[in-house]
CSV table of C-alpha atoms and ligand atoms in Angstrom, one decimal:
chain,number,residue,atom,x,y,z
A,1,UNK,CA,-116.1,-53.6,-19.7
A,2,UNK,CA,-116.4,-57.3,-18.7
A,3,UNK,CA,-118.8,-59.1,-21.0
A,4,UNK,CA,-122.4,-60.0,-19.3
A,5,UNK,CA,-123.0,-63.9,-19.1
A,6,UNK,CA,-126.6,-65.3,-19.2
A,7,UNK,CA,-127.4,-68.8,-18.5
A,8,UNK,CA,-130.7,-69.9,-20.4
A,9,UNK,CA,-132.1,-72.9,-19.2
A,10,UNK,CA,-134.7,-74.3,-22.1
A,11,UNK,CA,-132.5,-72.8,-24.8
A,12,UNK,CA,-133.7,-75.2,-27.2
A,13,UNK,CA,-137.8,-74.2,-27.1
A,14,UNK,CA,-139.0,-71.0,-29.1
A,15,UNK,CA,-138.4,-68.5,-26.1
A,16,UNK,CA,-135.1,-69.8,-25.9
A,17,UNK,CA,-133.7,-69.7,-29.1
A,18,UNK,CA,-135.2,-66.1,-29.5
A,19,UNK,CA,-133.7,-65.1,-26.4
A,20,UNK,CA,-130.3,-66.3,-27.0
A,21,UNK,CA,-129.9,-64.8,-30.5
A,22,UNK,CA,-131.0,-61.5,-28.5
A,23,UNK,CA,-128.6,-61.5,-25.7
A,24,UNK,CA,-125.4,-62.4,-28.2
A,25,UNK,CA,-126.3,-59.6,-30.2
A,26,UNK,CA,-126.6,-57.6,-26.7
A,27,UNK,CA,-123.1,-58.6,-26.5
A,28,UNK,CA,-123.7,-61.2,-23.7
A,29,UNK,CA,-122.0,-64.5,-23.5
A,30,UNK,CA,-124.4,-67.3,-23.2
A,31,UNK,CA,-124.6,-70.3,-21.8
A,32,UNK,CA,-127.3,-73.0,-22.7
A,33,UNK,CA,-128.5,-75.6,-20.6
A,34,UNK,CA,-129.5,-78.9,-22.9
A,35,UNK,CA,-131.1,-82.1,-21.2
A,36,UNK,CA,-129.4,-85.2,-23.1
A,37,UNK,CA,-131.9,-86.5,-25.9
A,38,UNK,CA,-131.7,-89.5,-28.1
A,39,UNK,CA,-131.6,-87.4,-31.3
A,40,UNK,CA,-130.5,-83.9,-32.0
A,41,UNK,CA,-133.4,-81.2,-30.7
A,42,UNK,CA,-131.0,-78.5,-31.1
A,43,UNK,CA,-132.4,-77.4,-34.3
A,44,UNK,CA,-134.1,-73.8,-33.4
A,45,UNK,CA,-130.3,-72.6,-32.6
A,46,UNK,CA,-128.4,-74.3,-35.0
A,47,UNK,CA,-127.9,-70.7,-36.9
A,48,UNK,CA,-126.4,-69.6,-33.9
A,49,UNK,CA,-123.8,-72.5,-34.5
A,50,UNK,CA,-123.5,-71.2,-38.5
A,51,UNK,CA,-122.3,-67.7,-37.0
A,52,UNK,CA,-118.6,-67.1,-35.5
A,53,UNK,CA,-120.1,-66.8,-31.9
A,54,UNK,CA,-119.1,-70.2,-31.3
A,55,UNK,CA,-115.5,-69.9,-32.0
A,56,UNK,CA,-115.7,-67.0,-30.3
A,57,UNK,CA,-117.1,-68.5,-27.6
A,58,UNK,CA,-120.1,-66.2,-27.4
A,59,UNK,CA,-122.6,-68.9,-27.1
A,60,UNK,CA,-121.7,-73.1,-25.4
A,61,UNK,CA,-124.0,-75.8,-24.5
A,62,UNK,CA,-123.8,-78.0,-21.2
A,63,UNK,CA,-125.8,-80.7,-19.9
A,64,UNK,CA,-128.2,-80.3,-16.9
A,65,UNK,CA,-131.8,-81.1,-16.3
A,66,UNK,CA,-134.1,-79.5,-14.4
A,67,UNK,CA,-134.6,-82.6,-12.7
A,68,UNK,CA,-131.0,-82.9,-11.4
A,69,UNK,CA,-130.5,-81.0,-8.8
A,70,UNK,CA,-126.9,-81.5,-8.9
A,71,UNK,CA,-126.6,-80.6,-12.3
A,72,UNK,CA,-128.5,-77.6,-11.7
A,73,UNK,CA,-125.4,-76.8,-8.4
A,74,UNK,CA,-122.7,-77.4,-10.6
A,75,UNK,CA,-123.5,-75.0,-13.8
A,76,UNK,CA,-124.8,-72.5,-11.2
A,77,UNK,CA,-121.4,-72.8,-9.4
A,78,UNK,CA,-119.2,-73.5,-12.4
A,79,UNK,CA,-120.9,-70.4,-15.1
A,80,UNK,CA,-121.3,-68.3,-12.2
A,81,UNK,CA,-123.8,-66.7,-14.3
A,82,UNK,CA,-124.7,-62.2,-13.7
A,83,UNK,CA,-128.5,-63.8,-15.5
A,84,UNK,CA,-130.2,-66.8,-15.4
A,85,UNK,CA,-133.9,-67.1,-17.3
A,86,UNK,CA,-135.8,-70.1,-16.6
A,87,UNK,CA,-137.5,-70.9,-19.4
A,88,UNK,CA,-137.1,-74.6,-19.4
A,89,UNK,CA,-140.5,-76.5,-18.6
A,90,UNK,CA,-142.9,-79.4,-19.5
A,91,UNK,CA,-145.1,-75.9,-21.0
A,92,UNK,CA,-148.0,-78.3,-23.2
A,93,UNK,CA,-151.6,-77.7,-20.7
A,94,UNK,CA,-153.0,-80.5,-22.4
A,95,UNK,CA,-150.1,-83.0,-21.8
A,96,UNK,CA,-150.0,-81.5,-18.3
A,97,UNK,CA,-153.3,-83.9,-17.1
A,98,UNK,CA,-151.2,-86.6,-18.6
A,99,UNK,CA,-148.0,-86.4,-17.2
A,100,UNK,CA,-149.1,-84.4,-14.0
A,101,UNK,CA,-146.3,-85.6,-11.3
A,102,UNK,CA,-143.7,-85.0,-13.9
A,103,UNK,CA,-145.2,-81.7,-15.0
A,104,UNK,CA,-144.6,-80.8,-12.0
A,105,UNK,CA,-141.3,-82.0,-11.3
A,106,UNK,CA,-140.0,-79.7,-14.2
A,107,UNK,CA,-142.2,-76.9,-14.1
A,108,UNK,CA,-142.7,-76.5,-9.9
A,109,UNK,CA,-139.5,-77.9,-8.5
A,110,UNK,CA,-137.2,-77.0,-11.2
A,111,UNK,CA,-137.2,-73.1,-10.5
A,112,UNK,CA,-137.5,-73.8,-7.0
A,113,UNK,CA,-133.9,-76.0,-7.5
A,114,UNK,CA,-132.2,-73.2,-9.3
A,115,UNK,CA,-133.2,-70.4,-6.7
A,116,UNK,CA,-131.8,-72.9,-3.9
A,117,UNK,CA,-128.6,-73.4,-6.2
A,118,UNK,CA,-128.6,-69.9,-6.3
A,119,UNK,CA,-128.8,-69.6,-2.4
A,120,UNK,CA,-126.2,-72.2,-1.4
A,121,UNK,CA,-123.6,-71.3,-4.0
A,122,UNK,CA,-123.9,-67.4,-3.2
A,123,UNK,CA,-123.5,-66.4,-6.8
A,124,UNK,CA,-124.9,-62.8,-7.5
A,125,UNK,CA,-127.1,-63.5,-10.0
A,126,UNK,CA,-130.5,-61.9,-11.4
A,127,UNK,CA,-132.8,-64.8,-11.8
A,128,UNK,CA,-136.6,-64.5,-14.6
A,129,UNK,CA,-139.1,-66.9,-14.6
A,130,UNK,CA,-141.0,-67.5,-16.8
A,131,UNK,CA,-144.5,-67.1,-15.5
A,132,UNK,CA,-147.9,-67.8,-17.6
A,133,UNK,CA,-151.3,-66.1,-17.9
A,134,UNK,CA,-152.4,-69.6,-17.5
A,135,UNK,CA,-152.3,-68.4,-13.9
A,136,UNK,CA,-155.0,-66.3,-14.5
A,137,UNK,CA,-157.2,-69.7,-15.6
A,138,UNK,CA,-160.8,-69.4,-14.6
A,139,UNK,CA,-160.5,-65.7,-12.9
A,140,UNK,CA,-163.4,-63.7,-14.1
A,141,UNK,CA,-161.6,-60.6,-14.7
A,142,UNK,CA,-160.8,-59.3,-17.8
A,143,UNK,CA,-158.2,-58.1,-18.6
A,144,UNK,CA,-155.9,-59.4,-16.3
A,145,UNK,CA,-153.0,-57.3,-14.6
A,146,UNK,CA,-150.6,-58.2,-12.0
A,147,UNK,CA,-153.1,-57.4,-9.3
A,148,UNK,CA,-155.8,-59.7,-10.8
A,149,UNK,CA,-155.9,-63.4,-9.0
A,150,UNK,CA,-155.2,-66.6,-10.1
A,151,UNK,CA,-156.9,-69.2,-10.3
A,152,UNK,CA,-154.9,-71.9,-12.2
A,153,UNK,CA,-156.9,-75.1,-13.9
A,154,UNK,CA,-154.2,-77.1,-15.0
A,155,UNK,CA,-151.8,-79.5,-13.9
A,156,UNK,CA,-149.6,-77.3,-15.6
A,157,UNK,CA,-151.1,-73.8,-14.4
A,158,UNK,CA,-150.6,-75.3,-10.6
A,159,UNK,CA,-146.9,-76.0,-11.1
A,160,UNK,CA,-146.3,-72.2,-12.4
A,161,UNK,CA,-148.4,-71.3,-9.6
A,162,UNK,CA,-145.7,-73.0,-7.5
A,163,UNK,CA,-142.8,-71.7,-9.3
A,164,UNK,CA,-144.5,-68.2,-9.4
A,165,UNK,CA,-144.7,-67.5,-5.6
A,166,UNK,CA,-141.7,-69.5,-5.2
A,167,UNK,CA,-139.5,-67.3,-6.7
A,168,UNK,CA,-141.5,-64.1,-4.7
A,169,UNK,CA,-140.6,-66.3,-1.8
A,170,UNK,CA,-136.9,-65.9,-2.4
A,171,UNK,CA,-137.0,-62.4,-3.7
A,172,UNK,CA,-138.2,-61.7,-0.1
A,173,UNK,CA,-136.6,-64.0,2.0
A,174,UNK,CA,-132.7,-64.0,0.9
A,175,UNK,CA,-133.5,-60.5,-1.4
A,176,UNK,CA,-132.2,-62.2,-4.5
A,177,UNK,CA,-132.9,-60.4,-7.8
A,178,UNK,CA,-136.1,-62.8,-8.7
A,179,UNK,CA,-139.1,-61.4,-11.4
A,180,UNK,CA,-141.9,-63.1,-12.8
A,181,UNK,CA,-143.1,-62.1,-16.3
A,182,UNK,CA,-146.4,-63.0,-16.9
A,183,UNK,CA,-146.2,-63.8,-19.9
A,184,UNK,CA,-149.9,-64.6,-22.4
A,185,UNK,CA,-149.4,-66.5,-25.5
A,186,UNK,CA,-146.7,-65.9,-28.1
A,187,UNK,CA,-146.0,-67.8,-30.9
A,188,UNK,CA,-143.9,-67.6,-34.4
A,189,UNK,CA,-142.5,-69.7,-36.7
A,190,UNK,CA,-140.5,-71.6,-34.0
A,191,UNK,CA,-143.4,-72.4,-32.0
A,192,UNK,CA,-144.2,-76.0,-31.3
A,193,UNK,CA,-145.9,-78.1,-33.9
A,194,UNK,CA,-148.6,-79.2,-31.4
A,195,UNK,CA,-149.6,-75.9,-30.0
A,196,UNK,CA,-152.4,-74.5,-31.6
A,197,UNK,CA,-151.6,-71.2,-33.7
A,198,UNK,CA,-148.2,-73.8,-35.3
A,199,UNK,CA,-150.6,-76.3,-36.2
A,200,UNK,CA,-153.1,-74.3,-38.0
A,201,UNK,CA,-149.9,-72.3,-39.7
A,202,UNK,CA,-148.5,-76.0,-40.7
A,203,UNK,CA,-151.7,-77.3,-41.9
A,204,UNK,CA,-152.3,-75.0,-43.8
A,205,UNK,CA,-149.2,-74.5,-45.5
A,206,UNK,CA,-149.8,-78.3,-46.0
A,207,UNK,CA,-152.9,-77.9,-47.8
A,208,UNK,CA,-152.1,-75.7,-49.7
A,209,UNK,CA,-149.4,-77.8,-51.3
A,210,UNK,CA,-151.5,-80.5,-51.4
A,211,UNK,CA,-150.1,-82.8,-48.6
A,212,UNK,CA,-153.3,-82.5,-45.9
A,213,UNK,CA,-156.4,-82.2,-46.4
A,214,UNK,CA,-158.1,-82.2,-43.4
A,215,UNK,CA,-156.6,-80.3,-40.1
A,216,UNK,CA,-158.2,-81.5,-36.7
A,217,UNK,CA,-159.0,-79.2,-33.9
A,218,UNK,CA,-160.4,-79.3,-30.6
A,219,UNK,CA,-162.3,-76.4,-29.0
A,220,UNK,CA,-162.7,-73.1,-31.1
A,221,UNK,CA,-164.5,-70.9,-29.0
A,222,UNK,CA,-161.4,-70.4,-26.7
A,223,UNK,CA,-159.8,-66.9,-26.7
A,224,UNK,CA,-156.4,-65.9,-26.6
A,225,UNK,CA,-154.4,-63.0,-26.4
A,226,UNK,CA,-151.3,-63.8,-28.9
A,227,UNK,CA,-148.3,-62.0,-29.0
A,228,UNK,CA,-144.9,-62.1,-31.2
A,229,UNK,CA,-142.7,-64.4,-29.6
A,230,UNK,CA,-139.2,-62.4,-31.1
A,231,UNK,CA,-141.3,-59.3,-29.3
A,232,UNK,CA,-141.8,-60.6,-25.7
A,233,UNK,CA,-137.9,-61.8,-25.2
A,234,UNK,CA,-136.9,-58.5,-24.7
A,235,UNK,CA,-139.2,-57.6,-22.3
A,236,UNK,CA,-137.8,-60.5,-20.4
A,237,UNK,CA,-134.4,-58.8,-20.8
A,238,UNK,CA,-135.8,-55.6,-19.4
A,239,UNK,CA,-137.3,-56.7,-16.3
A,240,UNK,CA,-133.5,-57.8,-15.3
A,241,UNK,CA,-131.8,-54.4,-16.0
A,242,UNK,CA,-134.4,-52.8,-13.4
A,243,UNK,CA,-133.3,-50.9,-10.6
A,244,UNK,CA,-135.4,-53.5,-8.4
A,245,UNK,CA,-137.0,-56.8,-9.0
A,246,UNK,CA,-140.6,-57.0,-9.6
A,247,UNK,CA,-143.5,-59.2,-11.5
A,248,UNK,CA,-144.9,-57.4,-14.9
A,249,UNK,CA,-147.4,-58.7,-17.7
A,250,UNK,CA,-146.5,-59.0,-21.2
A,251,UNK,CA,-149.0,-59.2,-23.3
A,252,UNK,CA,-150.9,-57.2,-26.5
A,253,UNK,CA,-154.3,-56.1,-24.4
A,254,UNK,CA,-156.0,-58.1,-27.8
A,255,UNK,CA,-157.8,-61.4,-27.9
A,256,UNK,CA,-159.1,-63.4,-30.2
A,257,UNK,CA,-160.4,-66.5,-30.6
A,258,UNK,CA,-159.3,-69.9,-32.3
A,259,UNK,CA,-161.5,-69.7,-34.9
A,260,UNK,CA,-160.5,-66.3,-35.7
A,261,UNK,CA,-157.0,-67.3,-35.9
A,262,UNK,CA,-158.5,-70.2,-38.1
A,263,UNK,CA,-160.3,-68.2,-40.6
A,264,UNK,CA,-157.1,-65.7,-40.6
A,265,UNK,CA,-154.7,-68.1,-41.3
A,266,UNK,CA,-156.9,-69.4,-44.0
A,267,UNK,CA,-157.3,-66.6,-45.6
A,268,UNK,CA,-154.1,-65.5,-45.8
A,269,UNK,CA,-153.4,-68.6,-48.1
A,270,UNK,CA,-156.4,-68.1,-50.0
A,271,UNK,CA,-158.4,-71.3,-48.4
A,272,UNK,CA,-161.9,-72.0,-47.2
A,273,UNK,CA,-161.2,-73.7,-44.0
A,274,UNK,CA,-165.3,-74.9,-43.9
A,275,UNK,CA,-163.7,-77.5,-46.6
A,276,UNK,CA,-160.7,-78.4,-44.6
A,277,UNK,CA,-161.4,-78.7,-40.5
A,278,UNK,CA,-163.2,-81.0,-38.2
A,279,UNK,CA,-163.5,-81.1,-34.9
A,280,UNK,CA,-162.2,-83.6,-32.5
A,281,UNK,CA,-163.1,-84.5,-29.2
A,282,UNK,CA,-159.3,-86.0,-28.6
A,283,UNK,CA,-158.3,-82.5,-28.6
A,284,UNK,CA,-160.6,-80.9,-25.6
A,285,UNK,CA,-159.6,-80.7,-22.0
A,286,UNK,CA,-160.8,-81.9,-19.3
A,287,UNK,CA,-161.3,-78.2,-18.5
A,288,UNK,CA,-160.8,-75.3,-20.3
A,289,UNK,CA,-159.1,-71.8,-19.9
A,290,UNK,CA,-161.8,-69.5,-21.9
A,291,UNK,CA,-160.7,-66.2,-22.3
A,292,UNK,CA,-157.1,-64.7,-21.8
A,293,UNK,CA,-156.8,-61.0,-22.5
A,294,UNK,CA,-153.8,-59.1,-20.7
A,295,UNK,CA,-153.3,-55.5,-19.4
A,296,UNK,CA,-149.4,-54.5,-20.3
A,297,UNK,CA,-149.7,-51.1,-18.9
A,298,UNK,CA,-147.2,-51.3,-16.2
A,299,UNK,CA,-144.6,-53.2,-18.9
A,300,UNK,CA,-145.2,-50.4,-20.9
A,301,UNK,CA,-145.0,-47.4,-18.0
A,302,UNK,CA,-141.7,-49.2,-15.8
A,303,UNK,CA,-139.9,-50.8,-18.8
A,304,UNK,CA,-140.9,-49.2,-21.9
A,305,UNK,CA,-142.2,-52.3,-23.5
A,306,UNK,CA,-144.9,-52.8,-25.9
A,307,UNK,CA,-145.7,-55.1,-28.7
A,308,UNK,CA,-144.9,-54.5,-32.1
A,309,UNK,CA,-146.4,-57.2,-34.1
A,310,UNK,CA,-150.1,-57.1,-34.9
A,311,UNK,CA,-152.3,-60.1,-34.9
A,312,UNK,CA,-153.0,-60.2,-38.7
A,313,UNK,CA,-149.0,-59.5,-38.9
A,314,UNK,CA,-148.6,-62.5,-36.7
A,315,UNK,CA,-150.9,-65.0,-38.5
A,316,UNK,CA,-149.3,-64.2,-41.6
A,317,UNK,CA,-145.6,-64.3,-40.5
A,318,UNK,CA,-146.3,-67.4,-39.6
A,319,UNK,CA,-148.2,-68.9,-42.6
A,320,UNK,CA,-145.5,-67.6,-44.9
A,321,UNK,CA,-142.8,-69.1,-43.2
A,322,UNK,CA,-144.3,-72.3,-43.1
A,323,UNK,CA,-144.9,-72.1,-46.9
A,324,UNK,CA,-141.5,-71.1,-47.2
A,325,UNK,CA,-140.3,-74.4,-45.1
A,326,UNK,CA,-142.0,-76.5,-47.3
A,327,UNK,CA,-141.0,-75.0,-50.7
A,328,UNK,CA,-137.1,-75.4,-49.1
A,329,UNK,CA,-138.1,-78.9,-49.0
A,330,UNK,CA,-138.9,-79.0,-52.7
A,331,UNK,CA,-142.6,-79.9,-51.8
B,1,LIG,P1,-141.0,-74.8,-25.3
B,1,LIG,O1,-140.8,-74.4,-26.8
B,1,LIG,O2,-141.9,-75.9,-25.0
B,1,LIG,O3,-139.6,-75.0,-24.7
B,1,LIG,C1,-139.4,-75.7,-23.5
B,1,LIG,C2,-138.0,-75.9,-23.2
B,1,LIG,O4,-137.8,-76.5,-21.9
B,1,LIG,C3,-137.2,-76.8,-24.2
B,1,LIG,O5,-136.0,-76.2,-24.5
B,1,LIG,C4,-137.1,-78.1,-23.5
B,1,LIG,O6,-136.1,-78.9,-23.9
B,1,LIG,C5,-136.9,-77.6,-22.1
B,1,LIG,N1,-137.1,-78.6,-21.1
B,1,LIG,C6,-138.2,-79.3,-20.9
B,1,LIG,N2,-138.1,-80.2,-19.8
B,1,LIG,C7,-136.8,-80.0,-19.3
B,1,LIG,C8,-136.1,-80.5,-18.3
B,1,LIG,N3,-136.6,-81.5,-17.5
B,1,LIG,N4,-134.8,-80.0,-18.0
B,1,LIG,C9,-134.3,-79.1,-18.8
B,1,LIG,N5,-135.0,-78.5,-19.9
B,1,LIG,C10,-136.2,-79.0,-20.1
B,1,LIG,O7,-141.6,-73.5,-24.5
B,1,LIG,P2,-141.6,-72.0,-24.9
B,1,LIG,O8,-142.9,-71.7,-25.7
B,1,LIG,O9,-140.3,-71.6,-25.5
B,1,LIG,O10,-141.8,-71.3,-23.5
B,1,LIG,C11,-140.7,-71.0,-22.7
B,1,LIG,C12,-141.2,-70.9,-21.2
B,1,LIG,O11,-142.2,-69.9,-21.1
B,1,LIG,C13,-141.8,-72.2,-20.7
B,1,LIG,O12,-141.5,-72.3,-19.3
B,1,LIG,C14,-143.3,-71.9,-20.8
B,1,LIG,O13,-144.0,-72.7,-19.9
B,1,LIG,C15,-143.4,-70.5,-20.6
B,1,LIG,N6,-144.5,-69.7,-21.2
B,1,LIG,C16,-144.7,-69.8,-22.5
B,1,LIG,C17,-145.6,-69.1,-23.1
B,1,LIG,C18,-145.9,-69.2,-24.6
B,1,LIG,O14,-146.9,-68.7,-25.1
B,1,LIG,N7,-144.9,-69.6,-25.4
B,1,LIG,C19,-146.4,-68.2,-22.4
B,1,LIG,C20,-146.2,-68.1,-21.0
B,1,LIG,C21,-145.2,-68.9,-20.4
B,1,LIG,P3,-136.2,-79.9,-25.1
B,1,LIG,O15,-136.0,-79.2,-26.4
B,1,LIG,O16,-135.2,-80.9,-24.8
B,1,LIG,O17,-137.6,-80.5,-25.1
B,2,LIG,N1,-152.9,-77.5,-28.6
B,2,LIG,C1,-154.1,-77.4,-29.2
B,2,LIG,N2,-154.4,-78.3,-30.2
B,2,LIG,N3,-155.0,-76.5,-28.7
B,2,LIG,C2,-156.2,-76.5,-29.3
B,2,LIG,C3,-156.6,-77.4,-30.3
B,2,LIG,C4,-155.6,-78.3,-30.8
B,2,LIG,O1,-155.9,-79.1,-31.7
B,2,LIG,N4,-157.8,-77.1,-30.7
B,2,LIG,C5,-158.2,-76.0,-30.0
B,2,LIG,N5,-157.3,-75.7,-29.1
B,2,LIG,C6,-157.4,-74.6,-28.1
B,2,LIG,C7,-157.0,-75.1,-26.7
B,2,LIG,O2,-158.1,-75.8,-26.1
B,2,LIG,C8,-156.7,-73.7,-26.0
B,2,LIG,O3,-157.9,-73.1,-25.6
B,2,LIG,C9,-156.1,-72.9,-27.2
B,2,LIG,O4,-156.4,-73.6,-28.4
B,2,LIG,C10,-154.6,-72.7,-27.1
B,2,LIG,O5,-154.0,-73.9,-26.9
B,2,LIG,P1,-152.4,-74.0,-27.0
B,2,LIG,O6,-151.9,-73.5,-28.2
B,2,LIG,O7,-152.1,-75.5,-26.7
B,2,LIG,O8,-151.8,-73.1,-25.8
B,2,LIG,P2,-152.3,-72.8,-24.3
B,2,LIG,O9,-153.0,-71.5,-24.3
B,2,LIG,O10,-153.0,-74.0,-23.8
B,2,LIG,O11,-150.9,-72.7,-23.6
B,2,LIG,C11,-149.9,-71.9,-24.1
B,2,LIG,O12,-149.9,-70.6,-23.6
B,2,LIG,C12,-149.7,-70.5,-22.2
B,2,LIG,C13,-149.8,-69.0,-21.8
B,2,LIG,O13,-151.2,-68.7,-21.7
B,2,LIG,C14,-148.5,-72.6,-23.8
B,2,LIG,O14,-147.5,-72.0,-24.4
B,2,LIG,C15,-148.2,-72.5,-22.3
B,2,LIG,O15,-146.9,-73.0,-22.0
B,2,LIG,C16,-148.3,-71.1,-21.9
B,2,LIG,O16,-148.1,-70.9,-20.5
C-alpha cells in the first residue's frame, strides 16, 4: 500500500515534535514545515534526525511561513500532502497583547492561507487545526464541550476564533475534510520554557541543584485543565481517519489550579516552595482566563480517546526530566 504523507506545519514546537515521531512510527512519511531562523530551533526533533528515517526519507524539512502565502501554495502543491495539521502559531496569550497584529497574522490568516492553498491547488487533502479552549475564555460554563460558547479574551483567543470558524467555513463551503480539536492545556518535558507548568518544572529542577533560588510567578489562582502532551497527538491523528470531519474536545475533565501545580511540583523534589516563589505583577494579564475544565465525552464515544497520564503523573514526568537535563549537563 502507498505510504501516507502528512505535512506538519509547526513541527518544531512540542505538539509537533510529538506528532511527527507519532505518524513515522504510523508509517507515514512526513514533511515539516520550518520558518528560517538565525540559529538552529530544530532541537525538539533532532532524535528524529539520530534515527534512519531520514535516510530513508521518512521524515524532510522545507521552508515556508505561515506568513508567506506563496510558500504556503508551493509545499501544498509540490508535497501534495493525504494530511496537513496546523499546528504552527504565535500560541503565547500573554505575548498575544504585545504582538497583537502579528498574532494574528500567524494564528488567524495563516490557517485561513492553507485552506485557500488547499482550494486553489485541488489537492485532496484532510486538513486539523489546532483549536484552543482559550476559545472558551470568560464563558461561564463549566465544563466546556463542543456545544458550550466562546467567548475568547485574548488577542490570541480572537485569532483562533478566526481560524476556528474559518476552517468550519471551508468544511462547508468547498466540503474539504477540515476538524478542529479543541484542545485544553498539555504540556511535558518539551513544553516551552515560558509557559507556566515548564517554568515551575525548570525552576525547580534549578533549585534544587542550587542554581535559582527564587522562581517568579504571576497569577496563582488560575485553573487549568492539563493534559499529557505525547497523549493528545493522537487524538489529533484520530479525528483525521473519521468517516466525516467534525470538531471534538480533548481534554482530562480535571482542573487544577497554578498553585496546586506549584505545591505538586515542589513536592515532588522535596521543596517548600513558601521559601522559593514571589509574586510578580509583570506576569498578570491585562485579563485573565479563570477556570478551564473540559468535557472529552464525545472524543472518548466517536474516537475512542481518552487520556492516560494523570496529573500527579504529569507534574512529575516533568520535574524528573528536567532534573535529568540538568544532571546531563554535569550541573
Ligand atoms: P509551540 O511549542 O509554541 O509551537 C509553535 C510552532 O509554530 C513552532 O514550531 C513555531 O516555530 C511555529 N511557528 C510560529 N510562527 C510561525 C510562522 N509564522 N510560520 C511557521 N511556523 C511558525 O506550540 P505547541 O504548544 O506545540 O502548540 C501547537 C499548536 O496548538 C499551536 O497552534 C497552539 O496555539 C495550539 N494549542 C496548544 C495548546 C497547548 O496547551 N500546548 C492547547 C491548545 C492549542 P519556531 O520553532 O520557529 O518558533
Ligand atoms: N506563562 C505564565 N507565566 N503563566 C503564568 C505565570 C507565569 O509566570 N504565572 C501565572 N500564570 C498563569 C497564567 O496567568 C495562566 O492563567 C496560567 O498560568 C497558564 O498560563 P500559560 O502556561 O502561559 O498557558 P495559557 O493557559 O495561557 O495558554 C496555553 O494553553 C492554551 C490552551 O488553553 C497555551 O499553550 C496556548 O497556546 C493554548 O491555546
Amino acid at each position: 500500500m502507498k505510504k501516507k504523507k502528512a505535512l506538519i506545519t509547526g513541527i518544531t514546537g512540542q505538539d509537533g515534535s510529538y506528532l511527527a515521531e507519532f505518524l513515522v512510527a504510523k508509517g507515514y512519511r512526513v514533511v515539516g514545515m520550518v520558518r528560517r531562523s538565525s540559529s538552529i530551533n530544530t532541537h525538539r526533533i533532532d532524535s528524529l534526525y539520530e534515527e534512519p528515517w531520514i535516510r530513508d526519507r521518512k521524515m524532510e524539512l522545507v521552508y515556508g511561513d505561515l506568513n508567506d502565502a506563496s510558500s504556503i501554495n508551493r509545499i501544498v502543491r509540490t508535497v501534495r500532502p493525504d494530511e496537513i495539521y496546523n499546528l504552527a502559531a504565535q500560541s503565547h496569550v500573554k505575548v498575544s497583547f504585545e504582538i497583537p497584529e502579528y498574532t494574528s497574522e500567524v494564528t488567524a490568516l495563516g490557517a485561513l492561507r492553507i485552506l485557500e492553498a488547499i482550494v486553489a491547488s485541488g489537492v485532496k487533502t484532510r486538513f486539523y487545526q489546532a483549536s484552543s479552549s482559550e476559545l472558551y475564555g470568560r464563558s461561564r460554563q463549566v465544563p466546556q464541550s463542543e456545544k458550550t460558547p466562546f467567548r475568547p479574551v485574548s488577542p490570541y483567543a480572537v485569532a483562533k476564533l478566526f481560524a476556528y470558524w474559518t476552517t468550519v467555513n471551508y468544511r462547508e463551503s468547498y466540503g474539504i475534510f477540515a476538524c478542529n480539536g479543541i484542545l485544553f492545556n498539555h504540556e511535558s518535558p518539551r513544553r516551552g520554557e515560558t509557559f507556566v507548568t515548564r517554568k515551575i518544572t525548570r525552576a525547580v529542577a534549578r533549585i534544587k541543584k542550587g542554581l535559582q533560588d527564587k522562581l517568579y510567578l504571576g497569577n496563582l489562582d488560575a485553573k487549568r485543565d492539563w493534559g499529557y502532551a505525547k497523549d493528545y497527538v493522537e487524538a489529533m491523528w484520530l479525528m483525521l481517519q473519521q468517516r466525516k470531519p467534525d470538531d471534538y474536545v480533548i481534554a482530562t475533565g480535571e482542573t487544577h489550579s497554578v498553585r496546586e501545580f506549584v505545591d505538586e511540583a515542589f513536592r515532588c523534589a522535596e521543596l517548600d516552595p513558601k521559601k522559593h516563589v514571589r509574586i510578580d505583577k509583570r506576569y498578570f494579564r491585562p485579563i485573565e482566563v479563570n477556570v478551564l475544565k473540559g468535557d472529552a465525552s464525545k472524543a472518548r464515544r466517536e474516537l475512542g480517546w481518552k487520556p492516560k497520564t494523570s496529573f500527579k503523573e504529569l507534574v512529575r514526568l516533568m520535574v524528573r526530566a528536567d532534573l535529568e537535563a540538568l544532571d546531563r549537563e554535569g550541573r
